Structure formats: structure tokens, C-alpha cells
Short mmCIF file of C-alpha atoms in Angstrom, two decimals:
data_model
loop_
_atom_site.label_atom_id
_atom_site.label_comp_id
_atom_site.label_asym_id
_atom_site.label_seq_id
_atom_site.Cartn_x
_atom_site.Cartn_y
_atom_site.Cartn_z
CA MET A 30 -11.15 22.04 0.51
CA ILE A 31 -14.88 22.96 -0.42
CA ILE A 32 -17.54 23.06 2.27
CA CYS A 33 -21.17 21.70 0.88
CA PRO A 34 -23.67 24.43 1.91
CA ASN A 35 -26.06 21.67 2.16
CA CYS A 36 -24.66 18.99 4.54
CA GLY A 37 -21.23 20.74 5.50
CA LYS A 38 -18.97 17.67 4.28
CA GLU A 39 -15.53 18.70 3.28
CA ASN A 40 -14.66 18.05 -0.45
CA GLN A 41 -11.79 18.16 -2.61
CA ASP A 42 -11.16 21.28 -4.53
CA HIS A 43 -11.63 19.93 -7.92
CA TYR A 44 -14.95 18.02 -6.92
CA LYS A 45 -18.19 19.32 -8.56
CA PHE A 46 -20.64 17.46 -6.70
CA CYS A 47 -20.76 16.67 -2.83
CA LEU A 48 -19.47 13.30 -1.81
CA GLY A 49 -21.72 13.24 1.41
CA CYS A 50 -25.20 14.51 -0.34
CA GLY A 51 -24.63 14.91 -4.04
CA SER A 52 -25.46 18.45 -4.17
CA ASP A 53 -23.86 20.97 -6.42
CA LEU A 54 -20.73 22.58 -5.04
CA PRO A 55 -20.01 26.52 -5.19
CA GLN A 56 -18.65 27.05 -8.68
CA GLU A 57 -16.60 30.02 -7.72
CA GLU A 58 -14.71 27.86 -5.38
CA GLN A 59 -13.97 25.56 -8.21
CA GLN A 60 -13.03 28.18 -10.63
CA GLU A 61 -10.48 29.54 -8.14
CA ALA A 62 -9.21 25.89 -7.26
CA ALA A 63 -8.85 25.15 -11.22
CA GLU A 64 -6.85 28.59 -11.75
CA GLU A 65 -4.27 27.64 -8.89
CA GLN A 66 -3.86 24.12 -10.20
CA GLY A 67 -4.02 24.75 -13.91
CA ASN A 68 -6.22 23.07 -16.54
CA THR A 69 -4.25 20.69 -19.20
CA PRO A 70 -6.20 20.77 -22.51
CA PRO A 71 -6.98 17.40 -24.36
CA SER A 72 -4.64 16.02 -26.97
CA GLY A 73 -5.16 18.30 -30.24
CA ILE A 74 -6.29 21.31 -28.49
CA PRO A 75 -3.57 24.33 -28.51
CA ALA A 76 -2.74 25.47 -25.06
CA ALA A 77 -3.74 29.11 -24.25
CA SER A 78 -1.13 31.87 -24.39
CA ASP A 79 1.00 32.34 -21.31
CA GLN A 80 0.67 36.22 -21.76
CA PRO A 81 -1.67 37.90 -19.40
CA GLU A 82 -4.97 38.81 -20.71
CA GLU A 83 -4.32 42.57 -20.71
CA GLU A 84 -1.02 41.81 -22.83
CA GLN A 85 -2.88 39.86 -25.16
CA ALA A 86 -5.32 42.60 -25.76
CA ALA A 87 -2.64 45.15 -26.25
CA ALA A 88 -0.87 42.77 -28.65
CA GLU A 89 -4.04 42.32 -30.91
CA GLU A 90 -5.06 46.09 -31.03
CA PRO A 91 -2.89 48.37 -33.26
CA PRO A 92 -1.12 51.32 -31.49
CA GLN A 93 -2.69 54.56 -31.66
CA GLU A 94 0.02 56.06 -33.53
CA GLU A 95 -0.05 53.57 -36.42
CA ALA A 96 -3.90 53.74 -36.71
CA ALA A 97 -3.28 57.44 -37.41
CA VAL A 98 -0.69 56.75 -40.02
CA GLN A 99 -2.73 54.32 -41.78
CA GLU A 100 -5.54 56.85 -42.40
CA GLU A 101 -3.37 58.71 -44.87
CA PRO A 102 -3.14 57.21 -48.37
CA GLU A 103 -0.24 55.19 -49.06
CA PRO A 104 1.37 53.89 -52.26
CA ALA A 105 0.15 50.48 -53.68
CA ALA A 106 3.60 48.94 -53.20
CA THR A 107 3.62 49.69 -49.46
CA GLN A 108 0.24 48.34 -49.16
CA GLU A 109 1.36 45.02 -50.66
CA GLN A 110 4.15 44.69 -48.23
CA GLN A 111 1.90 45.09 -45.48
CA GLU A 112 -0.33 42.39 -46.66
CA GLN A 113 2.58 39.94 -47.41
CA PRO A 114 3.18 39.15 -43.66
CA ALA A 115 -0.53 38.31 -43.12
CA MET A 116 -0.58 35.98 -46.08
CA ALA A 117 2.54 34.31 -44.77
CA GLU A 118 1.09 33.76 -41.65
CA HIS A 119 -2.14 32.21 -43.10
CA SER A 120 0.03 29.93 -45.40
CA GLU A 121 1.74 28.59 -41.95
CA THR A 122 -1.46 27.54 -40.36
CA ALA A 123 -3.16 25.84 -43.53
CA ALA A 124 -1.39 24.84 -46.57
CA PRO A 125 -3.58 25.38 -49.72
CA GLY A 126 -5.17 22.22 -51.01
CA GLY A 127 -4.00 20.33 -47.64
CA PRO A 128 -6.39 18.38 -45.38
CA GLU A 129 -7.81 20.36 -42.50
CA PRO A 130 -7.04 19.51 -39.11
CA ALA A 131 -9.62 17.09 -37.40
CA PRO A 132 -11.64 19.04 -34.56
CA ALA A 133 -9.84 18.96 -31.25
CA ALA A 134 -13.04 17.70 -29.41
CA GLU A 135 -13.35 14.79 -31.68
CA GLN A 136 -9.96 13.76 -31.03
CA ALA A 137 -10.36 14.10 -27.23
CA VAL A 138 -13.50 11.73 -27.43
CA ASP A 139 -11.53 9.21 -29.08
CA ASP A 140 -9.21 8.97 -25.89
CA PRO A 141 -11.10 7.25 -23.13
CA SER A 142 -8.77 8.38 -20.34
CA VAL A 143 -9.22 12.00 -21.02
CA CYS A 144 -12.21 13.99 -20.19
CA PRO A 145 -13.39 15.56 -23.56
CA ASN A 146 -14.85 18.44 -21.79
CA CYS A 147 -12.19 19.72 -19.43
CA GLY A 148 -9.24 17.42 -20.27
CA SER A 149 -8.75 16.03 -16.93
CA PRO A 150 -7.62 12.40 -16.71
CA ILE A 151 -10.20 9.68 -16.16
CA ALA A 152 -9.48 6.49 -14.06
CA GLU A 153 -10.30 3.15 -15.66
CA GLY A 154 -14.13 2.27 -15.46
CA PHE A 155 -15.31 5.69 -14.25
CA ALA A 156 -18.43 6.80 -15.96
CA PHE A 157 -18.14 10.60 -15.18
CA CYS A 158 -15.25 13.21 -14.83
CA GLY A 159 -14.52 13.83 -11.23
CA LYS A 160 -13.68 17.26 -11.91
CA CYS A 161 -16.38 18.56 -14.32
CA GLY A 162 -19.06 15.65 -13.99
CA HIS A 163 -19.02 15.28 -17.71
CA ARG A 164 -20.33 11.66 -18.61
CA ILE A 165 -17.66 9.41 -20.46
CA GLY A 166 -18.41 7.00 -23.13
CA GLY A 167 -17.62 3.24 -23.00
CA VAL A 168 -19.29 2.64 -19.57
CA PRO A 169 -22.87 1.29 -18.73
CA ALA A 170 -25.53 3.96 -19.08
CA ALA A 171 -27.97 4.32 -16.29
CA GLN A 172 -31.49 2.58 -16.51
CA PRO A 173 -34.30 4.82 -18.08
CA VAL A 174 -36.41 6.46 -15.70
CA SER A 175 -39.87 4.64 -15.51
CA THR A 176 -43.14 6.61 -15.27
CA ALA A 177 -44.79 3.76 -13.21
CA PRO A 178 -45.60 4.23 -9.73
CA ALA A 179 -42.36 3.25 -7.37
CA ALA A 180 -43.01 0.11 -5.31
CA ALA A 181 -40.02 0.90 -2.95
CA LYS A 182 -37.49 3.68 -2.53
CA LEU A 183 -33.80 4.07 -1.66
CA VAL A 184 -33.41 6.87 0.56
CA PHE A 185 -29.94 8.58 1.17
CA ILE A 186 -29.19 9.27 4.85
CA GLN A 187 -27.23 12.70 5.34
CA PRO A 188 -24.28 12.72 7.91
CA ASP A 189 -26.68 14.28 10.41
CA GLY A 190 -29.13 11.39 10.09
CA SER A 191 -31.84 13.13 8.25
CA PRO A 192 -32.96 11.98 5.00
CA GLY A 193 -31.84 13.28 1.93
CA GLY A 194 -32.57 12.57 -1.91
CA THR A 195 -34.39 9.30 -2.85
CA MET A 196 -34.25 7.00 -5.77
CA PRO A 197 -37.48 5.14 -6.74
CA LEU A 198 -37.43 1.17 -7.16
CA GLN A 199 -39.75 -0.31 -9.56
CA LYS A 200 -41.11 -3.79 -9.55
CA GLY A 201 -38.54 -6.52 -10.92
CA GLU A 202 -34.76 -5.75 -11.21
CA ASN A 203 -33.21 -2.38 -10.26
CA LYS A 204 -29.71 -1.71 -11.29
CA ILE A 205 -28.26 0.83 -9.19
CA GLY A 206 -24.65 2.59 -9.29
CA ARG A 207 -22.68 5.54 -10.01
CA ALA A 208 -23.89 5.45 -13.37
CA SER A 209 -27.41 6.12 -12.12
CA GLY A 210 -26.78 9.56 -11.53
CA GLY A 211 -27.96 11.95 -8.80
CA PHE A 212 -26.29 11.86 -5.37
CA LEU A 213 -24.80 8.32 -6.51
CA GLU A 214 -22.70 9.70 -9.26
CA SER A 215 -20.16 11.48 -7.12
CA ASP A 216 -19.10 8.87 -5.02
CA PRO A 217 -15.90 7.33 -6.50
CA PHE A 218 -16.27 4.25 -4.42
CA LEU A 219 -19.46 3.11 -6.31
CA SER A 220 -19.08 0.84 -9.28
CA PRO A 221 -20.81 2.06 -12.32
CA ILE A 222 -23.30 -0.92 -11.71
CA HIS A 223 -23.03 -1.60 -7.98
CA THR A 224 -26.10 -3.10 -6.81
CA GLU A 225 -29.10 -5.01 -7.99
CA PHE A 226 -32.55 -4.49 -5.96
CA ILE A 227 -35.17 -7.08 -6.54
CA VAL A 228 -38.74 -5.68 -5.89
CA ASP A 229 -41.86 -7.93 -5.40
CA ASP A 230 -45.03 -7.06 -4.26
CA ASN A 231 -44.30 -7.07 -0.42
CA SER A 232 -40.39 -7.85 -0.10
CA VAL A 233 -37.28 -6.40 -1.52
CA SER A 234 -34.00 -8.31 -1.81
CA VAL A 235 -30.42 -7.09 -2.61
CA LYS A 236 -27.53 -8.58 -4.22
CA ASP A 237 -24.14 -7.41 -5.45
CA ALA A 238 -23.93 -6.62 -9.35
CA GLY A 239 -20.19 -7.27 -9.43
CA SER A 240 -19.15 -4.28 -7.71
CA LEU A 241 -15.39 -3.64 -6.46
CA ASN A 242 -16.12 -2.69 -2.89
CA GLY A 243 -19.47 -4.31 -2.21
CA ILE A 244 -22.62 -3.94 0.00
CA TYR A 245 -23.09 -4.06 3.71
CA VAL A 246 -26.26 -4.64 5.65
CA ARG A 247 -26.98 -3.32 9.20
CA ILE A 248 -27.76 -6.26 11.44
CA PRO A 249 -30.38 -5.70 14.27
CA PRO A 250 -29.21 -4.86 17.89
CA ASN A 251 -28.86 -7.66 20.55
CA VAL A 252 -29.79 -10.32 17.77
CA PRO A 253 -27.30 -13.17 17.06
CA ILE A 254 -26.53 -13.58 13.48
CA ASP A 255 -24.80 -16.45 11.85
CA LEU A 256 -21.37 -15.58 11.09
CA ILE A 257 -19.36 -17.74 8.33
CA PRO A 258 -15.53 -17.97 7.89
CA GLY A 259 -14.59 -15.43 5.18
CA ASP A 260 -17.38 -12.98 6.17
CA VAL A 261 -16.46 -9.31 6.32
CA ILE A 262 -17.71 -7.07 8.93
CA ARG A 263 -17.93 -3.24 9.03
CA VAL A 264 -17.38 -1.61 12.19
CA GLY A 265 -17.20 2.08 12.38
CA GLN A 266 -14.53 2.70 9.68
CA GLU A 267 -12.77 -0.49 10.16
CA LEU A 268 -13.30 -3.62 7.92
CA LEU A 269 -12.65 -6.96 9.45
CA LEU A 270 -12.34 -10.35 7.98
CA PHE A 271 -13.37 -13.30 10.13
CA GLU A 272 -11.52 -16.65 9.58
CA LEU A 273 -10.92 -19.93 11.39
CA LEU A 274 -7.29 -20.84 12.67
CA GLU A 275 -5.83 -23.97 11.46
CA GLU A 276 -4.27 -26.45 13.82
CA GLY A 277 -0.65 -26.02 12.28
CA GLU A 278 1.61 -28.38 11.12
CA GLU A 279 3.83 -30.97 13.19
CA GLY A 280 7.28 -32.59 12.32
CA PRO A 281 7.57 -36.40 11.96
CA ASP A 282 8.64 -36.52 15.55
CA GLY A 283 5.57 -34.55 16.87
CA THR A 284 7.44 -31.19 17.18
CA LYS A 285 4.95 -28.32 16.55
CA MET A 286 6.00 -25.64 13.82
CA LEU A 287 6.51 -22.11 15.31
CA GLY A 288 3.51 -19.96 14.67
CA SER A 289 1.14 -22.50 15.24
CA PRO A 290 -1.95 -21.24 17.14
CA ILE A 291 -1.98 -21.60 20.91
CA GLU A 292 -4.53 -24.32 22.14
CA GLY A 293 -8.02 -23.01 22.74
CA LEU A 294 -7.85 -20.40 19.98
CA TRP A 295 -10.27 -21.05 17.10
CA GLY A 296 -10.42 -17.88 14.91
CA LYS A 297 -9.26 -14.51 13.98
CA VAL A 298 -10.28 -11.25 12.55
CA SER A 299 -8.01 -9.31 10.43
CA LEU A 300 -8.03 -5.59 9.62
CA MET A 301 -8.47 -4.90 5.77
CA VAL A 302 -6.66 -2.05 4.42
CA GLY A 303 -7.02 -2.82 0.71
CA LYS A 304 -7.90 -5.62 -1.50
CA ASP A 305 -6.13 -8.80 -0.18
CA GLN A 306 -4.16 -6.64 2.01
CA PHE A 307 -4.06 -6.80 5.75
CA GLU A 308 -2.62 -4.98 8.69
CA ASN A 309 -3.22 -6.49 12.23
CA SER A 310 -4.89 -9.96 13.00
CA PHE A 311 -6.59 -10.36 16.47
CA PRO A 312 -6.85 -14.25 17.78
CA ILE A 313 -10.25 -15.34 19.08
CA GLY A 314 -10.54 -17.95 21.65
CA GLY A 315 -12.70 -19.43 24.39
CA ASP A 316 -16.44 -17.88 24.39
CA GLY A 317 -15.28 -15.21 21.82
CA VAL A 318 -14.24 -11.73 21.97
CA VAL A 319 -15.76 -8.03 22.37
CA LEU A 320 -14.95 -5.30 20.02
CA GLY A 321 -15.10 -1.49 20.88
CA ARG A 322 -13.61 1.75 21.16
CA GLU A 323 -13.06 1.94 24.86
CA ARG A 324 -13.93 -1.64 26.25
CA GLY A 325 -13.26 -5.08 25.15
CA ASP A 326 -10.64 -7.46 23.91
CA ILE A 327 -10.04 -5.61 20.58
CA VAL A 328 -10.09 -1.82 20.72
CA PHE A 329 -10.08 0.85 17.99
CA PRO A 330 -9.45 4.09 20.11
CA GLU A 331 -8.91 6.17 16.95
CA ASP A 332 -12.20 5.40 15.11
CA GLY A 333 -14.87 7.80 16.48
CA TYR A 334 -17.79 5.83 14.91
CA VAL A 335 -17.08 2.88 17.24
CA SER A 336 -19.04 2.81 20.37
CA GLY A 337 -17.39 1.98 23.51
CA SER A 338 -18.69 -1.74 23.54
CA HIS A 339 -19.68 -2.41 19.79
CA LEU A 340 -20.26 -6.09 18.95
CA LYS A 341 -19.17 -9.47 19.93
CA ILE A 342 -18.22 -12.62 18.05
CA GLN A 343 -18.91 -15.82 19.79
CA ARG A 344 -18.77 -19.37 19.26
CA LYS A 345 -22.01 -21.30 19.68
CA GLY A 346 -21.08 -24.83 18.42
CA ILE A 347 -18.18 -26.76 16.82
CA ASP A 348 -18.50 -25.27 13.38
CA GLN A 349 -21.08 -22.37 14.41
CA PHE A 350 -20.38 -18.96 15.26
CA GLU A 351 -22.28 -15.75 15.95
CA LEU A 352 -22.14 -11.90 15.59
CA ILE A 353 -24.06 -9.63 17.95
CA ASP A 354 -24.48 -5.88 17.83
CA LEU A 355 -24.23 -4.72 21.42
CA GLN A 356 -26.79 -1.71 20.72
CA SER A 357 -24.01 0.44 19.04
CA SER A 358 -24.71 3.91 18.01
CA ASN A 359 -23.72 3.50 14.31
CA GLY A 360 -24.53 -0.19 13.78
CA SER A 361 -22.43 -3.26 12.79
CA PHE A 362 -22.70 -4.15 9.10
CA LEU A 363 -22.14 -7.42 7.26
CA LYS A 364 -20.97 -7.75 3.63
CA VAL A 365 -23.65 -9.09 1.35
CA ARG A 366 -22.50 -12.67 0.02
CA ASP A 367 -25.34 -13.60 -1.97
CA GLN A 368 -28.81 -12.33 -2.65
CA VAL A 369 -30.16 -11.15 1.00
CA ASP A 370 -34.03 -10.48 1.82
CA LEU A 371 -34.25 -6.97 3.31
CA GLU A 372 -36.39 -5.99 6.28
CA LYS A 373 -38.56 -2.89 6.14
CA GLY A 374 -36.47 0.22 6.83
CA ALA A 375 -33.14 -1.64 6.32
CA TYR A 376 -29.95 0.09 6.23
CA LEU A 377 -27.27 -0.32 3.81
CA LEU A 378 -23.72 0.89 3.33
CA MET A 379 -22.64 1.57 -0.47
CA GLY A 380 -19.40 3.26 -1.37
CA GLN A 381 -19.18 6.11 1.11
CA GLN A 382 -22.78 6.47 1.74
CA LEU A 383 -25.58 5.27 3.97
CA PHE A 384 -28.96 4.25 2.69
CA GLN A 385 -32.27 3.21 3.74
CA VAL A 386 -34.64 1.13 1.85
CA MET A 387 -38.46 1.99 2.33
CA PHE A 388 -41.15 -0.28 1.09
#
């Protein structure tokens, strides 16, 4: 692991940039990790010799005794015999009049699944190489930086809560993502174009730009927020899907099917572990449920980012539901469905990083 000297976050050995703050990681540790793992060259580039450097140098330099013999004049026939092996070696590498091989770098660029700089494999849709940071072609490029004064700014919040890098937001539409570079390019959970900020004279709104993992806005503490079936809640490191419970089916003679909800239950939250993949589901009934790390109806004792009593889900009408943050330390976040107007100083979760919008 590589420890970031700026924020102290642990990073994988092959990372060039810190996932916590976007700072450059120490190059010496990366080189040592690369030497241990080995680098696979792109297609068309010959691999380096397996011989140690000292043996290669010794092979290239003629022995001292032979050099001394060559200083003496030799017959012409003997000199021609010495030149013949060199001509033979040359004829094996390039036949006279034959087409010259294409440069290896150009061949590597044609393959979008391989980094043309270091030869590492590139996942589909990634704008940068995770090993060397080289930009990969074929993905949306970042927006050009405007020289106009910024109407708002996006501030990266470091793990210790202090502000880190900033990104200016101009009036109008601002498309932000991994392809924007800076402290965003090292987060693999950000899409190349992840979020769109719409900045007006006195307001900022945000909407999803078709990202894979979405955007989450922190809700204010002790303020009931409308909750709609299908909403996704982020609590600590947990993703929870809120849904209603169906009444269940009955047979023609009035017999209820096994698995039908018990009377009095009206909803559930399911723990998301992947796209359309769920682990546990927790029923909700009566006045609602409290979620926390130590106290409540649903607890997550292993998640240190969840407060003792973190949030509550409750019913306020037949088809009306609310989410209330119980003054948790790290906040409760709701996934953005459509375009949402932001309050001044609003906090957002995108990918693995926390941001604050200032305007």
C-alpha cells in the first residue's frame, strides 16, 4: 500500500494519484511496486531481455583479450568472415526491400483496452490509465477552462474535514466528472461525465449526467424530508433502497400465500451490494424504524461512519413517507432523482469523495 503524504489515505501500489485528495503519490514506491509486479508491454513492443543489466552490458562489450587481438592487422579474408555474421543478423531483422514494421506506439494506440504509455489494461469507459495516469482516447474530454470569474465553486472535503482542492463553476451548465482531471480523475467510481451543475445568478442546481453510481445530497438534520418508494439512502457506507410492501396474493379460497407480509407492515429497506443486487431486507411497520450503529430497529454495528442513532423512516399518511436525520455525525444522504436545487454550502457525495458547493 502507498500512504498519501498529503491526507494519509491508503492507496493501491499501482495508483499514481491519491483516491482521497488527488495528490501525486511518491514515485519511488510506485517504481518499486512496478518492479515487483512486472510491466507487460503493449502489443508490438518487444519485451526487455530477461538477463540482468550487468550480464547484458558484459555481452555488449567485447572481452579485453579479443579487443587486443583486433588491434593487430588481419588478413582481408578473416575480416570478411567477421563481417558476415553481422550482415546475417541484419538480414533477419529487416529484409531488403520489405515493408518496415509499424511503430509499436502507434499499434498500441489503436487498442483502446491497453494503455499506450505503460501497457496496463484499461477498463471500458475509463478516461485515464489507473497505473500511470495517461489519458485514453475515445472518451469525452473535459470542458475547456474558462477565464471568466467563477459564479460558484466545488470544494473537495478531505478525510479530516478540512477543505482541499476547488473546481470553479461558471454560469450556465458545468459538466463535471473523472474526465475533468485534477482531484477527480483518480476516483474510479466517478463516470467520465458524472454530474451537471446549472449555475444561475443566485442559485445552483444539480442533476445526474447519466453516471453509473449517481449523486447523493446531504439532508439537513432534524428536518423531515419526503421519501418516495424507490429512493436510495446512503448512511455511512451503506446503500439502502426504500420500497413498499405489497399485500400479497390469496388463493381462490382466501388462503394467503406464504411469504405475504404480516399485517401492519407497510415498507422495507434493502441493503444494496451491487447493481440490482441486494443482501438483507428489513421490514418497516407501525410508526416507522430507527437506524443506527448501536441503537434502533435496524443496526449496522460494523460501520464506524454510522452514528449510534442515525436516522428515522416514518409514515405520515397513507401514501406519504418521511426521512429524518437524527443529528448524525456524518449525515444522511439521499440519491438525486431529477434536478435538485442546492442550498448554500450543500454537501454532495460523488464516487468515493465528499464535496461542498459554495456560491
